[in-house]
PDB file of C-alpha atoms in Angstrom:
ATOM      1  CA  MET A  76     -41.425  70.460  33.172  1.00 46.00           C
ATOM      2  CA  PHE A  77     -43.719  68.645  30.706  1.00 44.00           C
ATOM      3  CA  ARG A  78     -42.187  65.987  28.439  1.00 48.00           C
ATOM      4  CA  ALA A  79     -43.913  64.309  25.615  1.00 46.00           C
ATOM      5  CA  PRO A  80     -44.170  60.527  25.567  1.00 47.00           C
ATOM      6  CA  PHE A  81     -42.003  60.265  22.479  1.00 43.00           C
ATOM      7  CA  ASP A  82     -39.175  62.132  24.279  1.00 47.00           C
ATOM      8  CA  THR A  83     -38.990  59.420  26.933  1.00 46.00           C
ATOM      9  CA  ALA A  84     -38.956  56.665  24.339  1.00 45.00           C
ATOM     10  CA  PHE A  85     -36.227  58.451  22.381  1.00 42.00           C
ATOM     11  CA  ASP A  86     -34.019  58.732  25.478  1.00 46.00           C
ATOM     12  CA  ASP A  87     -34.495  55.087  26.379  1.00 48.00           C
ATOM     13  CA  VAL A  88     -33.507  53.932  22.901  1.00 44.00           C
ATOM     14  CA  PHE A  89     -30.753  56.287  21.804  1.00 44.00           C
ATOM     15  CA  VAL A  90     -29.232  57.626  25.048  1.00 45.00           C
ATOM     16  CA  PRO A  91     -27.308  55.055  27.111  1.00 49.00           C
ATOM     17  CA  ARG A  92     -28.225  54.801  30.751  1.00 50.00           C
ATOM     18  CA  ARG A  93     -24.606  55.294  31.866  1.00 47.00           C
ATOM     19  CA  ALA A  94     -24.399  58.583  29.964  1.00 46.00           C
ATOM     20  CA  ARG A  95     -27.365  59.952  31.844  1.00 48.00           C
ATOM     21  CA  ARG A  96     -25.758  59.248  35.234  1.00 51.00           C
ATOM     22  CA  LEU A  97     -22.625  61.344  35.134  1.00 44.00           C
ATOM     23  CA  PRO A  98     -20.501  61.370  38.310  1.00 50.00           C
ATOM     24  CA  ARG A  99     -20.335  64.552  40.269  1.00 59.00           C
ATOM     25  CA  PRO A 100     -17.154  66.697  40.243  1.00 57.00           C
ATOM     26  CA  ALA A 101     -16.657  66.049  43.955  1.00 57.00           C
ATOM     27  CA  THR A 102     -16.709  62.292  43.343  1.00 61.00           C
ATOM     28  CA  LEU A 103     -14.115  62.614  40.582  1.00 56.00           C
ATOM     29  CA  PHE A 104     -11.883  64.744  42.805  1.00 58.00           C
ATOM     30  CA  LEU A 105     -12.010  62.298  45.711  1.00 57.00           C
ATOM     31  CA  ALA A 106     -11.294  59.386  43.384  1.00 58.00           C
ATOM     32  CA  ALA A 107      -8.260  61.185  41.935  1.00 54.00           C
ATOM     33  CA  VAL A 108      -6.930  62.023  45.402  1.00 50.00           C
ATOM     34  CA  ALA A 109      -7.382  58.427  46.575  1.00 52.00           C
ATOM     35  CA  LEU A 110      -5.588  57.103  43.509  1.00 53.00           C
ATOM     36  CA  ALA A 111      -2.720  59.526  44.004  1.00 49.00           C
ATOM     37  CA  GLY A 112      -2.353  58.654  47.663  1.00 50.00           C
ATOM     38  CA  GLY A 113      -2.567  54.903  47.115  1.00 51.00           C
ATOM     39  CA  LEU A 114      -0.615  54.331  43.904  1.00 43.00           C
ATOM     40  CA  TRP A 115       1.360  57.317  42.661  1.00 43.00           C
ATOM     41  CA  LEU A 116       2.750  58.511  45.984  1.00 44.00           C
ATOM     42  CA  ALA A 117       3.589  55.209  47.663  1.00 46.00           C
ATOM     43  CA  PRO A 118       6.417  55.762  50.176  1.00 48.00           C
ATOM     44  CA  PRO A 119       9.735  53.933  49.715  1.00 48.00           C
ATOM     45  CA  ALA A 120      10.627  50.879  51.752  1.00 47.00           C
ATOM     46  CA  HIS A 121      12.778  52.729  54.314  1.00 47.00           C
ATOM     47  CA  ALA A 122      10.057  55.400  54.830  1.00 48.00           C
ATOM     48  CA  LYS A 123       7.591  52.889  56.276  1.00 54.00           C
ATOM     49  CA  GLY A 124       9.293  53.045  59.669  1.00 67.00           C
ATOM     50  CA  LYS A 125      10.977  49.631  59.603  1.00 75.00           C
ATOM     51  CA  PRO A 126      14.574  48.658  58.773  1.00 76.00           C
ATOM     52  CA  ALA A 127      15.127  46.628  55.632  1.00 79.00           C
ATOM     53  CA  PRO A 128      15.593  42.883  56.286  1.00 80.00           C
ATOM     54  CA  GLY A 129      18.717  40.957  55.342  1.00 75.00           C
ATOM     55  CA  PHE A 130      21.274  42.561  57.687  1.00 79.00           C
ATOM     56  CA  GLU A 131      21.028  40.104  60.560  1.00 77.00           C
ATOM     57  CA  PRO A 132      24.357  39.015  62.124  1.00 74.00           C
ATOM     58  CA  ALA A 133      25.896  35.848  60.745  1.00 75.00           C
ATOM     59  CA  LEU A 134      26.463  33.080  63.254  1.00 72.00           C
ATOM     60  CA  PRO A 135      29.617  30.929  63.197  1.00 73.00           C
ATOM     61  CA  PRO A 136      29.206  27.255  62.303  1.00 72.00           C
ATOM     62  CA  SER A 137      28.675  24.819  65.119  1.00 70.00           C
ATOM     63  CA  PRO A 138      31.965  23.357  66.344  1.00 65.00           C
ATOM     64  CA  THR A 139      32.567  19.701  65.670  1.00 67.00           C
ATOM     65  CA  ALA A 140      34.572  17.388  67.845  1.00 64.00           C
ATOM     66  CA  PRO A 141      38.018  16.740  66.303  1.00 64.00           C
ATOM     67  CA  GLN A 142      38.638  13.203  65.185  1.00 69.00           C
ATOM     68  CA  GLY A 143      41.674  11.485  66.574  1.00 65.00           C
ATOM     69  CA  ASN A 144      44.299  10.778  63.940  1.00 68.00           C
ATOM     70  CA  GLY A 145      47.095   9.506  66.162  1.00 65.00           C
ATOM     71  CA  ALA A 146      48.938  12.846  66.297  1.00 64.00           C
ATOM     72  CA  ILE A 147      50.079  14.498  69.499  1.00 65.00           C
ATOM     73  CA  PHE A 148      48.444  17.861  68.629  1.00 63.00           C
ATOM     74  CA  ASN A 149      44.979  18.119  67.114  1.00 61.00           C
ATOM     75  CA  VAL A 150      43.593  21.412  65.760  1.00 57.00           C
ATOM     76  CA  ALA A 151      40.551  22.333  67.865  1.00 55.00           C
ATOM     77  CA  ALA A 152      37.728  24.706  67.045  1.00 50.00           C
ATOM     78  CA  GLY A 153      38.704  28.357  67.351  1.00 53.00           C
ATOM     79  CA  TYR A 154      42.383  27.747  66.712  1.00 57.00           C
ATOM     80  CA  ALA A 155      44.256  30.585  65.017  1.00 57.00           C
ATOM     81  CA  GLY A 156      47.778  30.326  63.748  1.00 59.00           C
ATOM     82  CA  LEU A 157      50.594  32.533  64.999  1.00 62.00           C
ATOM     83  CA  VAL A 158      50.754  34.366  61.664  1.00 61.00           C
ATOM     84  CA  GLU A 159      47.024  35.081  61.517  1.00 62.00           C
ATOM     85  CA  GLY A 160      46.746  36.521  65.012  1.00 67.00           C
ATOM     86  CA  ARG A 161      43.273  37.562  66.135  1.00 78.00           C
ATOM     87  CA  ARG A 162      42.129  39.167  62.902  1.00 83.00           C
ATOM     88  CA  ALA A 163      38.664  38.401  61.592  1.00 86.00           C
ATOM     89  CA  HIS A 164      38.875  35.685  58.966  1.00 87.00           C
ATOM     90  CA  ALA A 165      36.018  33.195  59.544  1.00 88.00           C
ATOM     91  CA  VAL A 166      32.251  33.290  59.286  1.00 90.00           C
ATOM     92  CA  GLY A 167      30.753  35.006  62.321  1.00 89.00           C
ATOM     93  CA  ASP A 168      33.884  37.010  63.205  1.00 90.00           C
ATOM     94  CA  PRO A 169      33.092  40.686  63.896  1.00 92.00           C
ATOM     95  CA  LEU A 170      34.989  43.619  62.435  1.00 93.00           C
ATOM     96  CA  THR A 171      34.538  47.383  62.432  1.00 94.00           C
ATOM     97  CA  ILE A 172      33.754  49.432  59.333  1.00 94.00           C
ATOM     98  CA  VAL A 173      34.992  53.013  59.614  1.00 93.00           C
ATOM     99  CA  LEU A 174      32.636  55.201  57.571  1.00 92.00           C
ATOM    100  CA  VAL A 175      34.680  57.740  55.628  1.00 91.00           C
ATOM    101  CA  GLU A 176      32.259  58.386  52.790  1.00 86.00           C
ATOM    102  CA  GLN A 177      32.684  61.782  51.178  1.00 85.00           C
ATOM    103  CA  LEU A 178      31.535  62.628  47.683  1.00 83.00           C
ATOM    104  CA  THR A 179      31.638  65.952  45.871  1.00 89.00           C
ATOM    105  CA  THR A 180      30.273  66.455  42.374  1.00 89.00           C
ATOM    106  CA  SER A 181      30.212  69.574  40.255  1.00 90.00           C
ATOM    107  CA  LYS A 182      28.880  70.210  36.774  1.00 89.00           C
ATOM    108  CA  SER A 183      28.588  73.333  34.671  1.00 89.00           C
ATOM    109  CA  ALA A 184      27.337  73.917  31.153  1.00 89.00           C
ATOM    110  CA  GLY A 185      27.015  76.931  28.902  1.00 89.00           C
ATOM    111  CA  SER A 186      25.721  77.619  25.437  1.00 89.00           C
ATOM    112  CA  LYS A 187      25.665  80.741  23.319  1.00 87.00           C
ATOM    113  CA  THR A 188      24.458  81.264  19.758  1.00 88.00           C
ATOM    114  CA  GLN A 189      24.035  84.341  17.607  1.00 87.00           C
ATOM    115  CA  ARG A 190      22.759  84.828  14.072  1.00 85.00           C
ATOM    116  CA  SER A 191      21.972  87.865  11.929  1.00 85.00           C
ATOM    117  CA  GLY A 192      21.015  88.602   8.302  1.00 83.00           C
ATOM    118  CA  ASP A 193      20.333  91.594   6.031  1.00 81.00           C
ATOM    119  CA  PHE A 194      18.257  92.032   2.874  1.00 73.00           C
ATOM    120  CA  ASN A 195      18.457  95.094   0.619  1.00 77.00           C
ATOM    121  CA  ILE A 196      17.048  95.978  -2.832  1.00 75.00           C
ATOM    122  CA  VAL A 197      18.008  99.149  -4.701  1.00 76.00           C
ATOM    123  CA  PRO A 198      15.278 100.274  -7.145  1.00 73.00           C
ATOM    124  CA  PRO A 199      16.205 101.894 -10.483  1.00 74.00           C
ATOM    125  CA  THR A 200      16.453 105.671 -10.624  1.00 72.00           C
ATOM    126  CA  ALA A 201      14.583 105.888 -13.934  1.00 71.00           C
ATOM    127  CA  GLY A 202      11.646 104.071 -15.388  1.00 70.00           C
ATOM    128  CA  PRO A 203       8.277 102.943 -13.993  1.00 74.00           C
ATOM    129  CA  LEU A 204       9.837 101.751 -10.686  1.00 70.00           C
ATOM    130  CA  SER A 205      11.668 104.947  -9.882  1.00 69.00           C
ATOM    131  CA  PHE A 206       8.968 105.950  -7.384  1.00 72.00           C
ATOM    132  CA  LEU A 207       9.981 103.219  -4.940  1.00 74.00           C
ATOM    133  CA  ASN A 208      11.721 104.301  -1.764  1.00 75.00           C
ATOM    134  CA  PRO A 209      15.075 102.503  -1.259  1.00 72.00           C
ATOM    135  CA  ASN A 210      14.671 102.580   2.533  1.00 74.00           C
ATOM    136  CA  ALA A 211      11.383 100.696   2.301  1.00 72.00           C
ATOM    137  CA  LEU A 212      13.026  97.749   0.550  1.00 70.00           C
ATOM    138  CA  LYS A 213      15.498  96.993   3.327  1.00 77.00           C
ATOM    139  CA  ALA A 214      15.011  94.130   5.799  1.00 78.00           C
ATOM    140  CA  SER A 215      17.159  92.661   8.522  1.00 82.00           C
ATOM    141  CA  GLY A 216      16.771  89.973  11.159  1.00 83.00           C
ATOM    142  CA  GLY A 217      18.731  88.452  13.972  1.00 85.00           C
ATOM    143  CA  SER A 218      18.504  85.954  16.825  1.00 86.00           C
ATOM    144  CA  SER A 219      20.637  85.237  19.865  1.00 87.00           C
ATOM    145  CA  PHE A 220      20.634  82.723  22.712  1.00 85.00           C
ATOM    146  CA  ASN A 221      22.664  82.586  25.909  1.00 88.00           C
ATOM    147  CA  GLY A 222      22.185  79.870  28.527  1.00 89.00           C
ATOM    148  CA  GLN A 223      24.208  78.753  31.544  1.00 88.00           C
ATOM    149  CA  GLY A 224      23.804  75.989  34.097  1.00 90.00           C
ATOM    150  CA  ASN A 225      25.664  75.000  37.247  1.00 89.00           C
ATOM    151  CA  ALA A 226      25.094  72.160  39.726  1.00 89.00           C
ATOM    152  CA  THR A 227      27.102  71.199  42.829  1.00 91.00           C
ATOM    153  CA  GLN A 228      26.448  68.437  45.344  1.00 87.00           C
ATOM    154  CA  THR A 229      28.403  67.441  48.438  1.00 89.00           C
ATOM    155  CA  SER A 230      27.631  64.499  50.719  1.00 83.00           C
ATOM    156  CA  SER A 231      29.583  63.069  53.653  1.00 86.00           C
ATOM    157  CA  LEU A 232      29.059  60.311  56.222  1.00 85.00           C
ATOM    158  CA  GLY A 233      31.263  59.587  59.197  1.00 87.00           C
ATOM    159  CA  GLY A 234      31.271  57.192  62.122  1.00 88.00           C
ATOM    160  CA  SER A 235      31.686  53.460  62.519  1.00 90.00           C
ATOM    161  CA  VAL A 236      29.526  50.350  62.516  1.00 92.00           C
ATOM    162  CA  SER A 237      30.441  46.799  63.477  1.00 92.00           C
ATOM    163  CA  VAL A 238      29.524  43.971  61.120  1.00 94.00           C
ATOM    164  CA  THR A 239      30.100  40.224  60.919  1.00 93.00           C
ATOM    165  CA  ILE A 240      31.530  38.038  58.190  1.00 93.00           C
ATOM    166  CA  ALA A 241      28.687  36.228  56.461  1.00 92.00           C
ATOM    167  CA  GLU A 242      30.635  34.382  53.748  1.00 92.00           C
ATOM    168  CA  VAL A 243      34.299  33.638  53.072  1.00 92.00           C
ATOM    169  CA  ARG A 244      35.262  33.145  49.444  1.00 92.00           C
ATOM    170  CA  ALA A 245      38.125  31.243  47.875  1.00 91.00           C
ATOM    171  CA  ASN A 246      39.819  34.343  46.419  1.00 91.00           C
ATOM    172  CA  GLY A 247      40.547  35.857  49.831  1.00 90.00           C
ATOM    173  CA  THR A 248      37.497  38.099  50.063  1.00 93.00           C
ATOM    174  CA  ALA A 249      34.527  37.992  52.415  1.00 94.00           C
ATOM    175  CA  LEU A 250      30.964  39.234  52.415  1.00 95.00           C
ATOM    176  CA  VAL A 251      30.204  41.314  55.502  1.00 95.00           C
ATOM    177  CA  LYS A 252      26.901  42.710  56.718  1.00 94.00           C
ATOM    178  CA  GLY A 253      25.487  44.210  59.863  1.00 92.00           C
ATOM    179  CA  GLU A 254      23.417  46.982  61.344  1.00 91.00           C
ATOM    180  CA  LYS A 255      23.229  49.313  64.328  1.00 89.00           C
ATOM    181  CA  ARG A 256      19.912  50.395  65.833  1.00 86.00           C
ATOM    182  CA  LEU A 257      19.408  53.336  68.150  1.00 84.00           C
ATOM    183  CA  LEU A 258      16.291  53.940  70.250  1.00 81.00           C
ATOM    184  CA  LEU A 259      15.906  57.669  70.872  1.00 78.00           C
ATOM    185  CA  SER A 260      13.255  59.657  72.695  1.00 77.00           C
ATOM    186  CA  GLN A 261      11.742  60.916  69.419  1.00 74.00           C
ATOM    187  CA  GLY A 262      11.997  57.742  67.346  1.00 77.00           C
ATOM    188  CA  ASN A 263      14.374  55.088  66.084  1.00 83.00           C
ATOM    189  CA  GLU A 264      17.441  55.357  63.872  1.00 85.00           C
ATOM    190  CA  TRP A 265      19.425  52.620  62.206  1.00 86.00           C
ATOM    191  CA  VAL A 266      22.540  52.208  60.083  1.00 90.00           C
ATOM    192  CA  GLN A 267      22.795  49.179  57.794  1.00 91.00           C
ATOM    193  CA  PHE A 268      25.938  48.155  55.944  1.00 93.00           C
ATOM    194  CA  SER A 269      26.931  45.348  53.590  1.00 93.00           C
ATOM    195  CA  GLY A 270      29.760  44.814  51.113  1.00 94.00           C
ATOM    196  CA  ILE A 271      32.774  42.758  50.089  1.00 95.00           C
ATOM    197  CA  VAL A 272      36.116  43.214  51.841  1.00 95.00           C
ATOM    198  CA  ARG A 273      39.537  41.741  51.266  1.00 93.00           C
ATOM    199  CA  LEU A 274      40.762  39.858  54.315  1.00 91.00           C
ATOM    200  CA  GLY A 275      44.275  41.209  53.799  1.00 89.00           C
ATOM    201  CA  ASP A 276      43.018  44.802  54.189  1.00 91.00           C
ATOM    202  CA  ILE A 277      41.800  44.230  57.750  1.00 91.00           C
ATOM    203  CA  ASP A 278      44.256  45.831  60.175  1.00 89.00           C
ATOM    204  CA  GLY A 279      45.321  44.642  63.612  1.00 85.00           C
ATOM    205  CA  ASP A 280      42.334  46.358  65.285  1.00 89.00           C
ATOM    206  CA  ASN A 281      39.881  44.426  63.087  1.00 91.00           C
ATOM    207  CA  SER A 282      38.799  47.575  61.294  1.00 93.00           C
ATOM    208  CA  ILE A 283      38.711  48.639  57.660  1.00 94.00           C
ATOM    209  CA  PRO A 284      37.665  51.944  56.032  1.00 93.00           C
ATOM    210  CA  SER A 285      34.495  51.927  53.985  1.00 92.00           C
ATOM    211  CA  SER A 286      36.397  53.323  51.012  1.00 91.00           C
ATOM    212  CA  ARG A 287      38.058  49.898  50.608  1.00 92.00           C
ATOM    213  CA  VAL A 288      34.791  47.954  50.582  1.00 94.00           C
ATOM    214  CA  ALA A 289      33.499  46.784  47.211  1.00 93.00           C
ATOM    215  CA  ASP A 290      29.783  46.847  46.346  1.00 92.00           C
ATOM    216  CA  ALA A 291      29.133  48.757  49.553  1.00 92.00           C
ATOM    217  CA  ARG A 292      25.525  49.352  50.536  1.00 91.00           C
ATOM    218  CA  ILE A 293      24.964  51.915  53.264  1.00 90.00           C
ATOM    219  CA  GLU A 294      21.539  52.914  54.522  1.00 89.00           C
ATOM    220  CA  TYR A 295      20.938  55.488  57.238  1.00 86.00           C
ATOM    221  CA  ALA A 296      17.281  56.102  58.043  1.00 83.00           C
ATOM    222  CA  GLY A 297      14.880  56.463  60.933  1.00 80.00           C
ATOM    223  CA  ASN A 298      11.335  57.077  62.029  1.00 80.00           C
ATOM    224  CA  GLY A 299       9.523  59.118  64.612  1.00 72.00           C
ATOM    225  CA  ALA A 300       7.993  62.546  65.068  1.00 71.00           C
ATOM    226  CA  VAL A 301      10.989  64.459  63.710  1.00 65.00           C
ATOM    227  CA  THR A 302      11.137  62.354  60.542  1.00 67.00           C
ATOM    228  CA  ARG A 303       7.405  62.719  59.932  1.00 70.00           C
ATOM    229  CA  ALA A 304       7.567  66.480  60.424  1.00 70.00           C
ATOM    230  CA  SER A 305      10.293  66.852  57.789  1.00 68.00           C
ATOM    231  CA  ARG A 306       8.377  64.813  55.184  1.00 73.00           C
ATOM    232  CA  GLU A 307       5.921  66.377  52.743  1.00 75.00           C
ATOM    233  CA  GLY A 308       2.308  65.238  53.019  1.00 78.00           C
ATOM    234  CA  TRP A 309       0.727  63.077  50.341  1.00 78.00           C
ATOM    235  CA  LEU A 310      -1.900  65.694  49.454  1.00 79.00           C
ATOM    236  CA  SER A 311       0.789  68.329  48.881  1.00 80.00           C
ATOM    237  CA  LYS A 312       2.682  65.857  46.693  1.00 78.00           C
ATOM    238  CA  PHE A 313      -0.467  65.265  44.645  1.00 80.00           C
ATOM    239  CA  PHE A 314      -1.047  68.957  43.945  1.00 77.00           C
ATOM    240  CA  ASN A 315       2.646  69.525  43.204  1.00 79.00           C
ATOM    241  CA  ALA A 316       2.559  66.653  40.703  1.00 81.00           C
ATOM    242  CA  ILE A 317      -0.367  68.096  38.744  1.00 83.00           C
ATOM    243  CA  SER A 318       0.543  71.761  39.110  1.00 76.00           C
ATOM    244  CA  PRO A 319       1.640  73.322  35.787  1.00 73.00           C
ATOM    245  CA  PHE A 320       3.713  75.998  37.536  1.00 62.00           C
TER     246      PHE A 320
END
């Protein structure tokens, strides 16, 4: 195709060079997919295949040699009074959390509206407007709406997990945390637990139900082939995010 010299000069002056090099549609599509996979659809922390840190067992403090004070009986490390028994009460003592979590929620909503109106004009029977038809001067309108919604959710978690006391507080409560890891043939599973318990609620078997733990944090997750198979792919998530249907 022949181009005059003044056409080339006009393009160089008035048309920016970036505007003449438009990216191809395939390049735009790949860039959008890469952005969706890298930023928008980043997996949560527990989906990366590793347990969350911060649930390591708490170790008891190192015992110190008792100082002689001239008494016949000196309290040594690990001593427990007759009233306390063998219940967990110090940092590093283990206890069992019995998981009895069960939550049921239900919600329903309904709305109904209705509205109607009429308009009617009766023309005179004599005079210049007597030719009008009374039925042609009638108008009516109405609107109605009826909507209903219902949602129900039930979740339950049972079992037990042993934790250790990480901190004893002056008001008779303690911070406990711990985890349990299972190595299966198709992947790993772990249960992590942390919360605040009242030392008086611990029974003689060193166990306490999870319903009596304040600020409880329970995480049950895993990795492996079964977990990956039940998770939606990032490309499907991208198309579902931009789909208008």
